[in-house]
């Protein structure tokens, strides 16, 4: 799940987070005209849910900031599923290029 972190805040309340601006794909994200901040990574999460895991739709609350992506939920396994998908993007320049191109071709706008 690197660079994402999943913690239990209270019993049954989990937080998935990513320190924005610390991934190995930040340069690629910027090259493609985006800012690798928490809002961009929320867009990545939303796109992955839409295209790869529609069963996760509506299962999380998002609370990004400029310096951090956060998703909250009650089901650890669902957040782990999202984390694994996001980790692929956050660690693979080719994958982040493909994701951005696909999302933009579909009219998706990243809120970064």
PDB file of C-alpha atoms in Angstrom:
ATOM      1  CA  UNK A   1       0.000   0.000   0.000  1.00  0.00           C
ATOM      2  CA  UNK A   2       3.005   2.269   0.069  1.00  0.00           C
ATOM      3  CA  UNK A   3       2.789   5.351   0.025  1.00  0.00           C
ATOM      4  CA  UNK A   4      -0.711   5.132   1.508  1.00  0.00           C
ATOM      5  CA  UNK A   5      -1.414   4.487   5.166  1.00  0.00           C
ATOM      6  CA  UNK A   6      -4.506   2.884   6.671  1.00  0.00           C
ATOM      7  CA  UNK A   7      -5.192   3.381  10.367  1.00  0.00           C
ATOM      8  CA  UNK A   8      -8.072   2.682  12.734  1.00  0.00           C
ATOM      9  CA  UNK A   9      -9.090   5.952  14.366  1.00  0.00           C
ATOM     10  CA  UNK A  10     -11.648   4.438  16.725  1.00  0.00           C
ATOM     11  CA  UNK A  11     -13.217   0.984  16.731  1.00  0.00           C
ATOM     12  CA  UNK A  12     -14.918   0.605  13.363  1.00  0.00           C
ATOM     13  CA  UNK A  13     -13.686   3.963  11.970  1.00  0.00           C
ATOM     14  CA  UNK A  14     -10.780   3.836   9.521  1.00  0.00           C
ATOM     15  CA  UNK A  15      -8.767   6.450   7.664  1.00  0.00           C
ATOM     16  CA  UNK A  16      -6.823   5.953   4.454  1.00  0.00           C
ATOM     17  CA  UNK A  17      -4.289   8.726   3.887  1.00  0.00           C
ATOM     18  CA  UNK A  18      -1.563   9.803   1.516  1.00  0.00           C
ATOM     19  CA  UNK A  19       0.883  12.653   2.072  1.00  0.00           C
ATOM     20  CA  UNK A  20       0.473  14.574  -1.168  1.00  0.00           C
ATOM     21  CA  UNK A  21       3.612  15.652  -2.963  1.00  0.00           C
ATOM     22  CA  UNK A  22       5.606  12.643  -1.761  1.00  0.00           C
ATOM     23  CA  UNK A  23       4.927  10.037  -4.448  1.00  0.00           C
ATOM     24  CA  UNK A  24       7.310   8.821  -7.113  1.00  0.00           C
ATOM     25  CA  UNK A  25       4.883  10.025  -9.810  1.00  0.00           C
ATOM     26  CA  UNK A  26       4.584  13.667  -8.741  1.00  0.00           C
ATOM     27  CA  UNK A  27       6.770  14.867 -11.625  1.00  0.00           C
ATOM     28  CA  UNK A  28       4.622  12.997 -14.138  1.00  0.00           C
ATOM     29  CA  UNK A  29       1.427  14.406 -12.629  1.00  0.00           C
ATOM     30  CA  UNK A  30       2.854  17.937 -12.936  1.00  0.00           C
ATOM     31  CA  UNK A  31       4.103  17.254 -16.465  1.00  0.00           C
ATOM     32  CA  UNK A  32       0.527  16.362 -17.406  1.00  0.00           C
ATOM     33  CA  UNK A  33      -0.755  19.677 -16.079  1.00  0.00           C
ATOM     34  CA  UNK A  34      -1.962  18.702 -12.628  1.00  0.00           C
ATOM     35  CA  UNK A  35      -0.937  19.429  -9.056  1.00  0.00           C
ATOM     36  CA  UNK A  36      -0.251  16.257  -7.033  1.00  0.00           C
ATOM     37  CA  UNK A  37      -2.165  17.522  -4.013  1.00  0.00           C
ATOM     38  CA  UNK A  38      -4.846  15.882  -1.906  1.00  0.00           C
ATOM     39  CA  UNK A  39      -7.599  17.038  -4.239  1.00  0.00           C
ATOM     40  CA  UNK A  40      -5.894  15.419  -7.231  1.00  0.00           C
ATOM     41  CA  UNK A  41      -5.602  12.146  -5.317  1.00  0.00           C
ATOM     42  CA  UNK A  42      -9.293  12.313  -4.388  1.00  0.00           C
ATOM     43  CA  UNK A  43      -9.959  12.524  -8.123  1.00  0.00           C
ATOM     44  CA  UNK A  44      -7.780   9.455  -8.649  1.00  0.00           C
ATOM     45  CA  UNK A  45      -9.776   7.615  -5.978  1.00  0.00           C
ATOM     46  CA  UNK A  46     -13.087   8.646  -7.507  1.00  0.00           C
ATOM     47  CA  UNK A  47     -11.961   7.596 -10.993  1.00  0.00           C
ATOM     48  CA  UNK A  48     -10.702   4.229  -9.753  1.00  0.00           C
ATOM     49  CA  UNK A  49     -13.983   3.597  -7.966  1.00  0.00           C
ATOM     50  CA  UNK A  50     -15.943   4.535 -11.075  1.00  0.00           C
ATOM     51  CA  UNK A  51     -13.891   2.424 -13.481  1.00  0.00           C
ATOM     52  CA  UNK A  52     -12.529  -0.467 -11.424  1.00  0.00           C
ATOM     53  CA  UNK A  53     -14.611  -0.851  -8.289  1.00  0.00           C
ATOM     54  CA  UNK A  54     -18.134   0.524  -8.669  1.00  0.00           C
ATOM     55  CA  UNK A  55     -19.260  -1.506  -5.639  1.00  0.00           C
ATOM     56  CA  UNK A  56     -17.241   0.959  -3.526  1.00  0.00           C
ATOM     57  CA  UNK A  57     -19.273   3.957  -4.733  1.00  0.00           C
ATOM     58  CA  UNK A  58     -20.604   5.917  -1.775  1.00  0.00           C
ATOM     59  CA  UNK A  59     -18.764   3.791   0.779  1.00  0.00           C
ATOM     60  CA  UNK A  60     -16.284   6.501   1.858  1.00  0.00           C
ATOM     61  CA  UNK A  61     -16.219  10.124   2.852  1.00  0.00           C
ATOM     62  CA  UNK A  62     -13.367  12.140   1.429  1.00  0.00           C
ATOM     63  CA  UNK A  63     -11.635  15.017   3.199  1.00  0.00           C
ATOM     64  CA  UNK A  64      -8.640  16.070   1.112  1.00  0.00           C
ATOM     65  CA  UNK A  65      -6.439  19.079   1.722  1.00  0.00           C
ATOM     66  CA  UNK A  66      -3.619  20.561  -0.280  1.00  0.00           C
ATOM     67  CA  UNK A  67      -1.052  18.433   1.508  1.00  0.00           C
ATOM     68  CA  UNK A  68      -3.011  15.259   2.179  1.00  0.00           C
ATOM     69  CA  UNK A  69      -5.560  12.867   0.752  1.00  0.00           C
ATOM     70  CA  UNK A  70      -7.930  11.256   3.276  1.00  0.00           C
ATOM     71  CA  UNK A  71     -10.784   8.810   2.904  1.00  0.00           C
ATOM     72  CA  UNK A  72     -12.826   7.623   5.857  1.00  0.00           C
ATOM     73  CA  UNK A  73     -14.959   4.533   6.161  1.00  0.00           C
ATOM     74  CA  UNK A  74     -16.249   1.834   8.451  1.00  0.00           C
ATOM     75  CA  UNK A  75     -15.067  -1.156   6.406  1.00  0.00           C
ATOM     76  CA  UNK A  76     -11.330  -1.766   6.576  1.00  0.00           C
ATOM     77  CA  UNK A  77     -11.336  -4.244   3.680  1.00  0.00           C
ATOM     78  CA  UNK A  78     -13.042  -1.728   1.382  1.00  0.00           C
ATOM     79  CA  UNK A  79     -10.450   0.924   2.205  1.00  0.00           C
ATOM     80  CA  UNK A  80      -7.691  -1.652   1.667  1.00  0.00           C
ATOM     81  CA  UNK A  81      -9.136  -2.393  -1.768  1.00  0.00           C
ATOM     82  CA  UNK A  82      -9.043   1.300  -2.648  1.00  0.00           C
ATOM     83  CA  UNK A  83      -5.529   1.638  -1.193  1.00  0.00           C
ATOM     84  CA  UNK A  84      -4.175  -1.184  -3.340  1.00  0.00           C
ATOM     85  CA  UNK A  85      -5.619   0.385  -6.482  1.00  0.00           C
ATOM     86  CA  UNK A  86      -4.279   3.820  -5.577  1.00  0.00           C
ATOM     87  CA  UNK A  87      -0.834   2.434  -4.728  1.00  0.00           C
ATOM     88  CA  UNK A  88      -0.489   1.099  -8.267  1.00  0.00           C
ATOM     89  CA  UNK A  89      -1.126   4.596  -9.618  1.00  0.00           C
ATOM     90  CA  UNK A  90       1.080   6.317  -7.021  1.00  0.00           C
ATOM     91  CA  UNK A  91       4.049   4.062  -7.826  1.00  0.00           C
ATOM     92  CA  UNK A  92       3.882   3.632 -11.600  1.00  0.00           C
ATOM     93  CA  UNK A  93       4.442   6.569 -13.976  1.00  0.00           C
ATOM     94  CA  UNK A  94       2.963   4.658 -16.932  1.00  0.00           C
ATOM     95  CA  UNK A  95      -0.165   3.843 -14.932  1.00  0.00           C
ATOM     96  CA  UNK A  96      -0.707   7.429 -13.782  1.00  0.00           C
ATOM     97  CA  UNK A  97      -0.282   8.626 -17.395  1.00  0.00           C
ATOM     98  CA  UNK A  98      -2.864   6.120 -18.592  1.00  0.00           C
ATOM     99  CA  UNK A  99      -5.288   6.968 -15.786  1.00  0.00           C
ATOM    100  CA  UNK A 100      -5.116  10.714 -16.438  1.00  0.00           C
ATOM    101  CA  UNK A 101      -5.496  10.239 -20.191  1.00  0.00           C
ATOM    102  CA  UNK A 102      -8.500   7.922 -19.765  1.00  0.00           C
ATOM    103  CA  UNK A 103     -10.168  10.178 -17.221  1.00  0.00           C
ATOM    104  CA  UNK A 104      -9.701  13.312 -19.310  1.00  0.00           C
ATOM    105  CA  UNK A 105     -10.888  11.552 -22.485  1.00  0.00           C
ATOM    106  CA  UNK A 106     -14.082  10.686 -20.581  1.00  0.00           C
ATOM    107  CA  UNK A 107     -14.539  14.325 -19.529  1.00  0.00           C
ATOM    108  CA  UNK A 108     -13.522  13.757 -15.900  1.00  0.00           C
ATOM    109  CA  UNK A 109     -11.997  16.830 -14.254  1.00  0.00           C
ATOM    110  CA  UNK A 110      -9.501  16.545 -11.432  1.00  0.00           C
ATOM    111  CA  UNK A 111     -10.140  19.214  -8.784  1.00  0.00           C
ATOM    112  CA  UNK A 112      -6.532  20.139  -8.231  1.00  0.00           C
TER     113      UNK A 112
END
